[in-house]
């Protein structure tokens, strides 16, 4: 398989994964805003009292990862919904994916590692602090893991290509 077709394949995988991640994040944003405006709102992902995304998206952990309000203040421009950070993450990933280079693959893999570390932190909060299951959150964790796997493969490929050209 040629290097061009391999990179095309990686771009397609990244595109699909990022569109899914962005869509999940956008729906999560919609759920959080709608639930904040209407306490009676029931999202599609609200199955019961213990499996409820809208319940999770209205906790203090749903903004700034539950940390930024304590550090920067509740009214800080950076204290956004976690879903906003998700949308920015997936969009930025797509922008970076338009060029193929070893250094960009290092940036993308670093971003994916950071996102997966945040997923572990948020999954811990979900299971042990909030004691709730959030289908959108879990879908995001899976999406982040898939994106990391794709980025690791792309990194290996670009590293091998870089070694051949030297």
mmCIF file of N, CA and C in Angstrom, residues 20-108:
data_model
loop_
_atom_site.group_PDB
_atom_site.id
_atom_site.type_symbol
_atom_site.label_atom_id
_atom_site.label_comp_id
_atom_site.label_asym_id
_atom_site.label_seq_id
_atom_site.Cartn_x
_atom_site.Cartn_y
_atom_site.Cartn_z
ATOM 1 N N UNK A 20 -17.920 11.923 14.878
ATOM 2 C CA UNK A 20 -18.703 11.262 15.931
ATOM 3 C C UNK A 20 -18.474 11.960 17.272
ATOM 4 N N UNK A 21 -17.222 12.215 17.614
ATOM 5 C CA UNK A 21 -16.906 12.892 18.874
ATOM 6 C C UNK A 21 -17.499 14.286 18.955
ATOM 7 N N UNK A 22 -17.397 15.035 17.859
ATOM 8 C CA UNK A 22 -17.960 16.388 17.827
ATOM 9 C C UNK A 22 -19.481 16.340 18.005
ATOM 10 N N UNK A 23 -20.127 15.379 17.332
ATOM 11 C CA UNK A 23 -21.581 15.244 17.415
ATOM 12 C C UNK A 23 -22.018 14.883 18.828
ATOM 13 N N UNK A 24 -21.310 13.969 19.455
ATOM 14 C CA UNK A 24 -21.610 13.603 20.845
ATOM 15 C C UNK A 24 -21.463 14.828 21.742
ATOM 16 N N UNK A 25 -20.384 15.565 21.569
ATOM 17 C CA UNK A 25 -20.144 16.763 22.382
ATOM 18 C C UNK A 25 -21.206 17.829 22.134
ATOM 19 N N UNK A 26 -21.578 18.020 20.881
ATOM 20 C CA UNK A 26 -22.601 19.020 20.553
ATOM 21 C C UNK A 26 -23.949 18.640 21.168
ATOM 22 N N UNK A 27 -24.301 17.361 21.104
ATOM 23 C CA UNK A 27 -25.556 16.932 21.725
ATOM 24 C C UNK A 27 -25.475 17.092 23.244
ATOM 25 N N UNK A 28 -24.325 16.785 23.813
ATOM 26 C CA UNK A 28 -24.140 16.994 25.251
ATOM 27 C C UNK A 28 -24.312 18.455 25.640
ATOM 28 N N UNK A 29 -23.794 19.351 24.813
ATOM 29 C CA UNK A 29 -23.954 20.785 25.056
ATOM 30 C C UNK A 29 -25.434 21.164 25.010
ATOM 31 N N UNK A 30 -26.124 20.640 24.008
ATOM 32 C CA UNK A 30 -27.561 20.896 23.889
ATOM 33 C C UNK A 30 -28.308 20.387 25.130
ATOM 34 N N UNK A 31 -27.987 19.195 25.568
ATOM 35 C CA UNK A 31 -28.641 18.621 26.756
ATOM 36 C C UNK A 31 -28.385 19.493 27.978
ATOM 37 N N UNK A 32 -27.144 19.898 28.181
ATOM 38 C CA UNK A 32 -26.821 20.693 29.374
ATOM 39 C C UNK A 32 -27.518 22.050 29.354
ATOM 40 N N UNK A 33 -27.549 22.705 28.198
ATOM 41 C CA UNK A 33 -28.218 24.011 28.106
ATOM 42 C C UNK A 33 -29.731 23.870 28.257
ATOM 43 N N UNK A 34 -30.305 22.856 27.643
ATOM 44 C CA UNK A 34 -31.748 22.662 27.715
ATOM 45 C C UNK A 34 -32.176 22.289 29.129
ATOM 46 N N UNK A 35 -31.407 21.417 29.777
ATOM 47 C CA UNK A 35 -31.738 20.998 31.148
ATOM 48 C C UNK A 35 -31.607 22.178 32.117
ATOM 49 N N UNK A 36 -30.623 23.036 31.898
ATOM 50 C CA UNK A 36 -30.458 24.223 32.751
ATOM 51 C C UNK A 36 -31.644 25.175 32.618
ATOM 52 N N UNK A 37 -32.197 25.260 31.412
ATOM 53 C CA UNK A 37 -33.328 26.156 31.162
ATOM 54 C C UNK A 37 -34.670 25.532 31.547
ATOM 55 N N UNK A 38 -34.741 24.203 31.546
ATOM 56 C CA UNK A 38 -36.000 23.514 31.800
ATOM 57 C C UNK A 38 -35.740 22.280 32.663
ATOM 58 N N UNK A 39 -36.030 22.377 33.942
ATOM 59 C CA UNK A 39 -35.770 21.278 34.881
ATOM 60 C C UNK A 39 -36.545 20.012 34.527
ATOM 61 N N UNK A 40 -37.630 20.136 33.782
ATOM 62 C CA UNK A 40 -38.437 18.967 33.411
ATOM 63 C C UNK A 40 -37.953 18.283 32.126
ATOM 64 N N UNK A 41 -36.950 18.848 31.475
ATOM 65 C CA UNK A 41 -36.440 18.282 30.228
ATOM 66 C C UNK A 41 -35.886 16.881 30.477
ATOM 67 N N UNK A 42 -36.223 15.975 29.581
ATOM 68 C CA UNK A 42 -35.705 14.602 29.652
ATOM 69 C C UNK A 42 -35.015 14.299 28.321
ATOM 70 N N UNK A 43 -33.709 14.114 28.386
ATOM 71 C CA UNK A 43 -32.911 13.846 27.193
ATOM 72 C C UNK A 43 -33.077 12.396 26.747
ATOM 73 N N UNK A 44 -32.734 12.133 25.505
ATOM 74 C CA UNK A 44 -32.791 10.773 24.968
ATOM 75 C C UNK A 44 -31.875 9.824 25.749
ATOM 76 N N UNK A 45 -30.814 10.370 26.326
ATOM 77 C CA UNK A 45 -29.850 9.545 27.055
ATOM 78 C C UNK A 45 -30.202 9.391 28.536
ATOM 79 N N UNK A 46 -31.351 9.886 28.947
ATOM 80 C CA UNK A 46 -31.819 9.711 30.323
ATOM 81 C C UNK A 46 -32.683 8.459 30.391
ATOM 82 N N UNK A 47 -32.088 7.371 30.852
ATOM 83 C CA UNK A 47 -32.782 6.085 30.891
ATOM 84 C C UNK A 47 -33.541 5.937 32.207
ATOM 85 N N UNK A 48 -32.855 6.199 33.303
ATOM 86 C CA UNK A 48 -33.468 6.160 34.631
ATOM 87 C C UNK A 48 -32.661 7.053 35.564
ATOM 88 N N UNK A 49 -32.924 6.965 36.843
ATOM 89 C CA UNK A 49 -32.267 7.844 37.817
ATOM 90 C C UNK A 49 -30.757 7.599 37.901
ATOM 91 N N UNK A 50 -30.304 6.390 37.579
ATOM 92 C CA UNK A 50 -28.883 6.056 37.672
ATOM 93 C C UNK A 50 -28.160 6.064 36.328
ATOM 94 N N UNK A 51 -28.895 6.199 35.254
ATOM 95 C CA UNK A 51 -28.320 6.328 33.904
ATOM 96 C C UNK A 51 -28.930 7.576 33.291
ATOM 97 N N UNK A 52 -28.248 8.710 33.524
ATOM 98 C CA UNK A 52 -28.812 9.990 33.121
ATOM 99 C C UNK A 52 -27.715 10.987 32.763
ATOM 100 N N UNK A 53 -27.639 11.341 31.475
ATOM 101 C CA UNK A 53 -26.643 12.342 31.088
ATOM 102 C C UNK A 53 -27.030 13.733 31.562
ATOM 103 N N UNK A 54 -28.308 14.060 31.520
ATOM 104 C CA UNK A 54 -28.686 15.414 31.939
ATOM 105 C C UNK A 54 -28.395 15.625 33.420
ATOM 106 N N UNK A 55 -28.484 14.586 34.204
ATOM 107 C CA UNK A 55 -28.138 14.684 35.623
ATOM 108 C C UNK A 55 -26.645 14.977 35.785
ATOM 109 N N UNK A 56 -25.827 14.295 34.992
ATOM 110 C CA UNK A 56 -24.378 14.488 35.032
ATOM 111 C C UNK A 56 -24.003 15.871 34.501
ATOM 112 N N UNK A 57 -24.669 16.298 33.409
ATOM 113 C CA UNK A 57 -24.326 17.571 32.776
ATOM 114 C C UNK A 57 -24.771 18.795 33.569
ATOM 115 N N UNK A 58 -25.461 18.595 34.669
ATOM 116 C CA UNK A 58 -25.854 19.726 35.513
ATOM 117 C C UNK A 58 -25.095 19.731 36.845
ATOM 118 N N UNK A 59 -24.065 18.900 36.961
ATOM 119 C CA UNK A 59 -23.251 18.913 38.177
ATOM 120 C C UNK A 59 -22.102 19.905 38.020
ATOM 121 N N UNK A 60 -21.426 20.191 39.108
ATOM 122 C CA UNK A 60 -20.291 21.119 39.048
ATOM 123 C C UNK A 60 -19.123 20.549 38.244
ATOM 124 N N UNK A 61 -19.090 19.236 38.063
ATOM 125 C CA UNK A 61 -18.019 18.595 37.300
ATOM 126 C C UNK A 61 -18.213 18.725 35.796
ATOM 127 N N UNK A 62 -19.364 19.203 35.379
ATOM 128 C CA UNK A 62 -19.646 19.314 33.941
ATOM 129 C C UNK A 62 -19.076 20.592 33.322
ATOM 130 N N UNK A 63 -18.557 21.468 34.155
ATOM 131 C CA UNK A 63 -17.922 22.700 33.665
ATOM 132 C C UNK A 63 -16.486 22.744 34.148
ATOM 133 N N UNK A 64 -15.594 23.051 33.244
ATOM 134 C CA UNK A 64 -14.189 23.206 33.634
ATOM 135 C C UNK A 64 -13.626 21.979 34.316
ATOM 136 N N UNK A 65 -14.190 20.823 34.006
ATOM 137 C CA UNK A 65 -13.766 19.539 34.558
ATOM 138 C C UNK A 65 -13.878 19.495 36.084
ATOM 139 N N UNK A 66 -14.689 20.385 36.638
ATOM 140 C CA UNK A 66 -14.866 20.426 38.081
ATOM 141 C C UNK A 66 -13.701 21.067 38.805
ATOM 142 N N UNK A 67 -12.776 21.665 38.049
ATOM 143 C CA UNK A 67 -11.558 22.217 38.635
ATOM 144 C C UNK A 67 -11.403 23.706 38.358
ATOM 145 N N UNK A 68 -11.699 24.129 37.132
ATOM 146 C CA UNK A 68 -11.395 25.500 36.717
ATOM 147 C C UNK A 68 -12.127 26.562 37.530
ATOM 148 N N UNK A 69 -13.328 26.273 37.999
ATOM 149 C CA UNK A 69 -14.060 27.257 38.810
ATOM 150 C C UNK A 69 -13.308 27.540 40.104
ATOM 151 N N UNK A 70 -12.703 26.512 40.699
ATOM 152 C CA UNK A 70 -11.937 26.693 41.941
ATOM 153 C C UNK A 70 -10.642 27.457 41.704
ATOM 154 N N UNK A 71 -10.052 27.263 40.525
ATOM 155 C CA UNK A 71 -8.760 27.870 40.218
ATOM 156 C C UNK A 71 -8.919 29.272 39.626
ATOM 157 N N UNK A 72 -9.811 29.403 38.634
ATOM 158 C CA UNK A 72 -9.943 30.663 37.895
ATOM 159 C C UNK A 72 -11.189 31.464 38.254
ATOM 160 N N UNK A 73 -12.098 30.848 38.976
ATOM 161 C CA UNK A 73 -13.354 31.517 39.323
ATOM 162 C C UNK A 73 -14.500 31.033 38.446
ATOM 163 N N UNK A 74 -15.672 31.029 39.014
ATOM 164 C CA UNK A 74 -16.871 30.544 38.322
ATOM 165 C C UNK A 74 -17.158 31.320 37.043
ATOM 166 N N UNK A 75 -16.856 32.612 37.022
ATOM 167 C CA UNK A 75 -17.187 33.454 35.872
ATOM 168 C C UNK A 75 -16.060 33.549 34.835
ATOM 169 N N UNK A 76 -14.989 32.797 35.016
ATOM 170 C CA UNK A 76 -13.883 32.819 34.055
ATOM 171 C C UNK A 76 -14.352 32.341 32.690
ATOM 172 N N UNK A 77 -13.838 32.975 31.656
ATOM 173 C CA UNK A 77 -14.180 32.595 30.286
ATOM 174 C C UNK A 77 -13.717 31.157 29.985
ATOM 175 N N UNK A 78 -12.729 30.676 30.715
ATOM 176 C CA UNK A 78 -12.229 29.317 30.509
ATOM 177 C C UNK A 78 -13.068 28.255 31.234
ATOM 178 N N UNK A 79 -13.940 28.684 32.131
ATOM 179 C CA UNK A 79 -14.785 27.742 32.866
ATOM 180 C C UNK A 79 -16.021 27.405 32.028
ATOM 181 N N UNK A 80 -15.787 26.709 30.951
ATOM 182 C CA UNK A 80 -16.843 26.333 30.005
ATOM 183 C C UNK A 80 -17.313 24.907 30.278
ATOM 184 N N UNK A 81 -18.417 24.570 29.657
ATOM 185 C CA UNK A 81 -18.903 23.201 29.694
ATOM 186 C C UNK A 81 -17.836 22.275 29.123
ATOM 187 N N UNK A 82 -17.673 21.102 29.719
ATOM 188 C CA UNK A 82 -16.708 20.133 29.200
ATOM 189 C C UNK A 82 -16.998 19.799 27.742
ATOM 190 N N UNK A 83 -18.264 19.876 27.365
ATOM 191 C CA UNK A 83 -18.645 19.571 25.986
ATOM 192 C C UNK A 83 -18.060 20.598 25.007
ATOM 193 N N UNK A 84 -17.900 21.831 25.441
ATOM 194 C CA UNK A 84 -17.277 22.861 24.597
ATOM 195 C C UNK A 84 -15.815 22.491 24.346
ATOM 196 N N UNK A 85 -15.130 22.054 25.401
ATOM 197 C CA UNK A 85 -13.747 21.613 25.234
ATOM 198 C C UNK A 85 -13.685 20.413 24.286
ATOM 199 N N UNK A 86 -14.673 19.538 24.365
ATOM 200 C CA UNK A 86 -14.736 18.391 23.463
ATOM 201 C C UNK A 86 -14.884 18.819 22.018
ATOM 202 N N UNK A 87 -15.807 19.747 21.761
ATOM 203 C CA UNK A 87 -15.999 20.217 20.383
ATOM 204 C C UNK A 87 -14.726 20.873 19.847
ATOM 205 N N UNK A 88 -14.062 21.666 20.674
ATOM 206 C CA UNK A 88 -12.817 22.321 20.261
ATOM 207 C C UNK A 88 -11.743 21.264 19.984
ATOM 208 N N UNK A 89 -11.642 20.276 20.856
ATOM 209 C CA UNK A 89 -10.654 19.202 20.698
ATOM 210 C C UNK A 89 -10.827 18.477 19.366
ATOM 211 N N UNK A 90 -12.042 18.049 19.065
ATOM 212 C CA UNK A 90 -12.269 17.293 17.825
ATOM 213 C C UNK A 90 -12.083 18.172 16.588
ATOM 214 N N UNK A 91 -12.509 19.423 16.650
ATOM 215 C CA UNK A 91 -12.319 20.332 15.518
ATOM 216 C C UNK A 91 -10.826 20.603 15.287
ATOM 217 N N UNK A 92 -10.099 20.843 16.352
ATOM 218 C CA UNK A 92 -8.657 21.091 16.237
ATOM 219 C C UNK A 92 -7.944 19.864 15.681
ATOM 220 N N UNK A 93 -8.378 18.700 16.103
ATOM 221 C CA UNK A 93 -7.788 17.470 15.586
ATOM 222 C C UNK A 93 -7.972 17.363 14.066
ATOM 223 N N UNK A 94 -9.164 17.720 13.612
ATOM 224 C CA UNK A 94 -9.421 17.679 12.169
ATOM 225 C C UNK A 94 -8.559 18.681 11.410
ATOM 226 N N UNK A 95 -8.385 19.855 11.976
ATOM 227 C CA UNK A 95 -7.546 20.875 11.325
ATOM 228 C C UNK A 95 -6.102 20.379 11.229
ATOM 229 N N UNK A 96 -5.589 19.828 12.333
ATOM 230 C CA UNK A 96 -4.211 19.335 12.338
ATOM 231 C C UNK A 96 -4.028 18.156 11.383
ATOM 232 N N UNK A 97 -5.089 17.438 11.137
ATOM 233 C CA UNK A 97 -5.004 16.244 10.292
ATOM 234 C C UNK A 97 -4.926 16.573 8.800
ATOM 235 N N UNK A 98 -5.060 17.826 8.445
ATOM 236 C CA UNK A 98 -5.026 18.206 7.030
ATOM 237 C C UNK A 98 -3.624 18.135 6.443
ATOM 238 N N UNK A 99 -2.632 18.139 7.285
ATOM 239 C CA UNK A 99 -1.241 18.005 6.840
ATOM 240 C C UNK A 99 -0.670 16.751 7.473
ATOM 241 N N UNK A 100 0.203 16.086 6.780
ATOM 242 C CA UNK A 100 0.819 14.898 7.364
ATOM 243 C C UNK A 100 2.307 15.146 7.562
ATOM 244 N N UNK A 101 2.706 15.094 8.807
ATOM 245 C CA UNK A 101 4.120 15.209 9.138
ATOM 246 C C UNK A 101 4.348 14.500 10.466
ATOM 247 N N UNK A 102 5.581 14.159 10.684
ATOM 248 C CA UNK A 102 5.930 13.485 11.930
ATOM 249 C C UNK A 102 5.628 14.385 13.128
ATOM 250 N N UNK A 103 5.990 15.660 13.040
ATOM 251 C CA UNK A 103 5.784 16.565 14.176
ATOM 252 C C UNK A 103 4.292 16.761 14.473
ATOM 253 N N UNK A 104 3.458 16.829 13.439
ATOM 254 C CA UNK A 104 2.015 16.942 13.681
ATOM 255 C C UNK A 104 1.451 15.661 14.273
ATOM 256 N N UNK A 105 1.992 14.517 13.893
ATOM 257 C CA UNK A 105 1.519 13.274 14.494
ATOM 258 C C UNK A 105 1.893 13.209 15.971
ATOM 259 N N UNK A 106 3.028 13.793 16.342
ATOM 260 C CA UNK A 106 3.416 13.865 17.754
ATOM 261 C C UNK A 106 2.440 14.760 18.517
ATOM 262 N N UNK A 107 2.060 15.893 17.930
ATOM 263 C CA UNK A 107 1.086 16.788 18.562
ATOM 264 C C UNK A 107 -0.250 16.078 18.733
ATOM 265 N N UNK A 108 -0.698 15.388 17.691
ATOM 266 C CA UNK A 108 -1.991 14.703 17.765
ATOM 267 C C UNK A 108 -1.979 13.577 18.788
#
